Amino acid sequence: MKKFYVASSFRNIEQVRSISGQLKNKGYVQTYDWTDNSRASTIKDLRDIGEKERIAVKDADFIIVLLPAGKGSHIELGIALGQGKPIFLHSPDDKVMNFETTSTFYHVSGVEIVIGTTDRLFEKLEEENYI
């Protein structure tokens, strides 16, 4: 069974939960659900959460990054890139293609940019035989 991880910011928590729920309903395994956490209040909390997220990215077969994303999500993107994991970068609009504000690493090999609705994200996952 394929395993996945969804990276994003607390601003997108409901969207992360929705996408994760849909994938789990299809039989996929979520390597870690960071949305169950409250915001970290100590360095120890940050360390514990960071270790769980690092392991979750390592254990996943593919990664979904939902924009806009926070600094932790971008580190998770880097970990996934370094491990050669397939990454699906979802942006609700085409700001991801704005040369002045986009990230270099959004456009490297292994990153599939998906612009539009989450339905479009699921279509792309299906087209690429991930679901």
Short mmCIF file of C-alpha atoms in Angstrom, two decimals:
data_model
loop_
_atom_site.label_atom_id
_atom_site.label_comp_id
_atom_site.label_asym_id
_atom_site.label_seq_id
_atom_site.Cartn_x
_atom_site.Cartn_y
_atom_site.Cartn_z
CA MET A 1 0.00 0.00 0.00
CA LYS A 2 1.34 3.45 -0.90
CA LYS A 3 2.17 5.85 1.89
CA PHE A 4 1.84 9.64 1.70
CA TYR A 5 2.64 12.78 3.61
CA VAL A 6 0.93 16.17 3.24
CA ALA A 7 2.96 19.28 4.07
CA SER A 8 1.44 22.72 4.48
CA SER A 9 0.83 25.47 7.00
CA PHE A 10 -1.69 25.71 9.83
CA ARG A 11 -3.65 28.08 7.55
CA ASN A 12 -4.51 25.08 5.36
CA ILE A 13 -5.30 22.62 8.14
CA GLU A 14 -8.82 21.81 6.93
CA GLN A 15 -7.62 21.26 3.37
CA VAL A 16 -4.82 18.98 4.62
CA ARG A 17 -7.35 16.98 6.63
CA SER A 18 -9.71 16.73 3.66
CA ILE A 19 -7.03 15.53 1.24
CA SER A 20 -5.59 13.11 3.80
CA GLY A 21 -9.05 11.74 4.55
CA GLN A 22 -9.78 11.16 0.87
CA LEU A 23 -6.49 9.32 0.39
CA LYS A 24 -7.02 7.21 3.51
CA ASN A 25 -10.53 6.33 2.29
CA LYS A 26 -8.85 4.98 -0.86
CA GLY A 27 -6.65 2.74 1.30
CA TYR A 28 -3.49 4.86 1.43
CA VAL A 29 -1.49 5.21 4.62
CA GLN A 30 -0.64 8.62 6.04
CA THR A 31 2.85 8.51 7.52
CA TYR A 32 2.13 11.27 10.05
CA ASP A 33 -0.79 13.62 10.69
CA TRP A 34 0.72 16.84 11.97
CA THR A 35 -2.76 18.43 12.08
CA ASP A 36 -3.36 16.58 15.36
CA ASN A 37 -0.71 18.80 17.00
CA SER A 38 -1.32 22.10 18.68
CA ARG A 39 1.26 24.78 17.99
CA ALA A 40 4.58 23.99 19.64
CA SER A 41 5.26 26.01 22.77
CA THR A 42 8.76 24.79 23.67
CA ILE A 43 11.98 23.82 21.93
CA LYS A 44 11.36 20.23 23.05
CA ASP A 45 7.96 20.31 21.30
CA LEU A 46 9.63 21.61 18.13
CA ARG A 47 12.26 18.88 18.29
CA ASP A 48 9.70 16.11 18.85
CA ILE A 49 7.42 17.29 16.05
CA GLY A 50 10.36 17.87 13.71
CA GLU A 51 11.63 14.32 14.24
CA LYS A 52 8.20 12.85 13.55
CA GLU A 53 7.82 14.95 10.40
CA ARG A 54 11.33 14.10 9.15
CA ILE A 55 10.66 10.38 9.60
CA ALA A 56 7.22 10.74 7.97
CA VAL A 57 8.72 12.33 4.85
CA LYS A 58 11.37 9.60 4.74
CA ASP A 59 8.74 6.85 5.04
CA ALA A 60 6.31 8.28 2.46
CA ASP A 61 6.15 7.05 -1.12
CA PHE A 62 5.05 10.49 -2.29
CA ILE A 63 4.64 13.96 -0.82
CA ILE A 64 1.96 16.57 -1.35
CA VAL A 65 2.83 20.19 -0.54
CA LEU A 66 -0.11 22.58 -0.33
CA LEU A 67 0.62 26.24 -0.94
CA PRO A 68 0.72 28.63 0.72
CA ALA A 69 3.08 26.69 2.94
CA GLY A 70 5.17 27.60 5.96
CA LYS A 71 8.89 27.33 6.58
CA GLY A 72 8.59 23.78 7.93
CA SER A 73 6.85 22.66 4.76
CA HIS A 74 9.69 24.01 2.69
CA ILE A 75 12.18 22.05 4.76
CA GLU A 76 10.04 18.94 4.25
CA LEU A 77 10.08 19.70 0.52
CA GLY A 78 13.89 19.79 0.70
CA ILE A 79 14.07 16.50 2.58
CA ALA A 80 11.81 14.89 -0.02
CA LEU A 81 13.88 16.31 -2.88
CA GLY A 82 17.08 15.03 -1.28
CA GLN A 83 15.56 11.56 -1.02
CA GLY A 84 14.26 11.59 -4.58
CA LYS A 85 10.61 11.36 -3.49
CA PRO A 86 7.91 12.35 -5.98
CA ILE A 87 6.44 15.68 -4.92
CA PHE A 88 3.08 17.12 -5.92
CA LEU A 89 3.10 20.86 -5.29
CA HIS A 90 -0.45 22.19 -5.22
CA SER A 91 -1.15 25.88 -5.72
CA PRO A 92 -4.73 27.19 -5.82
CA ASP A 93 -3.63 29.88 -8.30
CA ASP A 94 -0.80 30.59 -10.72
CA LYS A 95 1.26 32.65 -8.23
CA VAL A 96 3.61 29.67 -8.11
CA MET A 97 4.65 30.62 -11.65
CA ASN A 98 5.41 34.27 -10.80
CA PHE A 99 9.15 34.60 -11.46
CA GLU A 100 9.56 37.35 -8.84
CA THR A 101 8.13 35.31 -5.95
CA THR A 102 8.44 31.61 -6.80
CA SER A 103 11.03 29.28 -5.31
CA THR A 104 13.81 27.75 -7.36
CA PHE A 105 13.02 24.36 -5.88
CA TYR A 106 9.40 24.39 -7.05
CA HIS A 107 10.73 23.97 -10.59
CA VAL A 108 13.31 21.20 -10.27
CA SER A 109 13.03 17.62 -11.45
CA GLY A 110 10.78 15.53 -9.23
CA VAL A 111 8.34 18.34 -8.44
CA GLU A 112 5.00 18.22 -10.25
CA ILE A 113 3.22 21.57 -10.02
CA VAL A 114 -0.56 21.33 -9.92
CA ILE A 115 -2.49 24.59 -10.24
CA GLY A 116 -6.20 24.79 -9.46
CA THR A 117 -8.63 22.97 -7.23
CA THR A 118 -7.91 19.97 -5.06
CA ASP A 119 -10.00 18.01 -7.57
CA ARG A 120 -7.29 18.87 -10.10
CA LEU A 121 -4.68 17.59 -7.63
CA PHE A 122 -6.48 14.25 -7.41
CA GLU A 123 -6.74 14.11 -11.21
CA LYS A 124 -2.97 14.61 -11.44
CA LEU A 125 -2.29 11.95 -8.80
CA GLU A 126 -4.43 9.58 -10.84
CA GLU A 127 -2.77 10.53 -14.15
CA GLU A 128 0.63 9.81 -12.60
CA ASN A 129 -0.62 6.48 -11.19
CA TYR A 130 -0.31 7.43 -7.56
CA ILE A 131 -3.95 6.76 -6.85
#
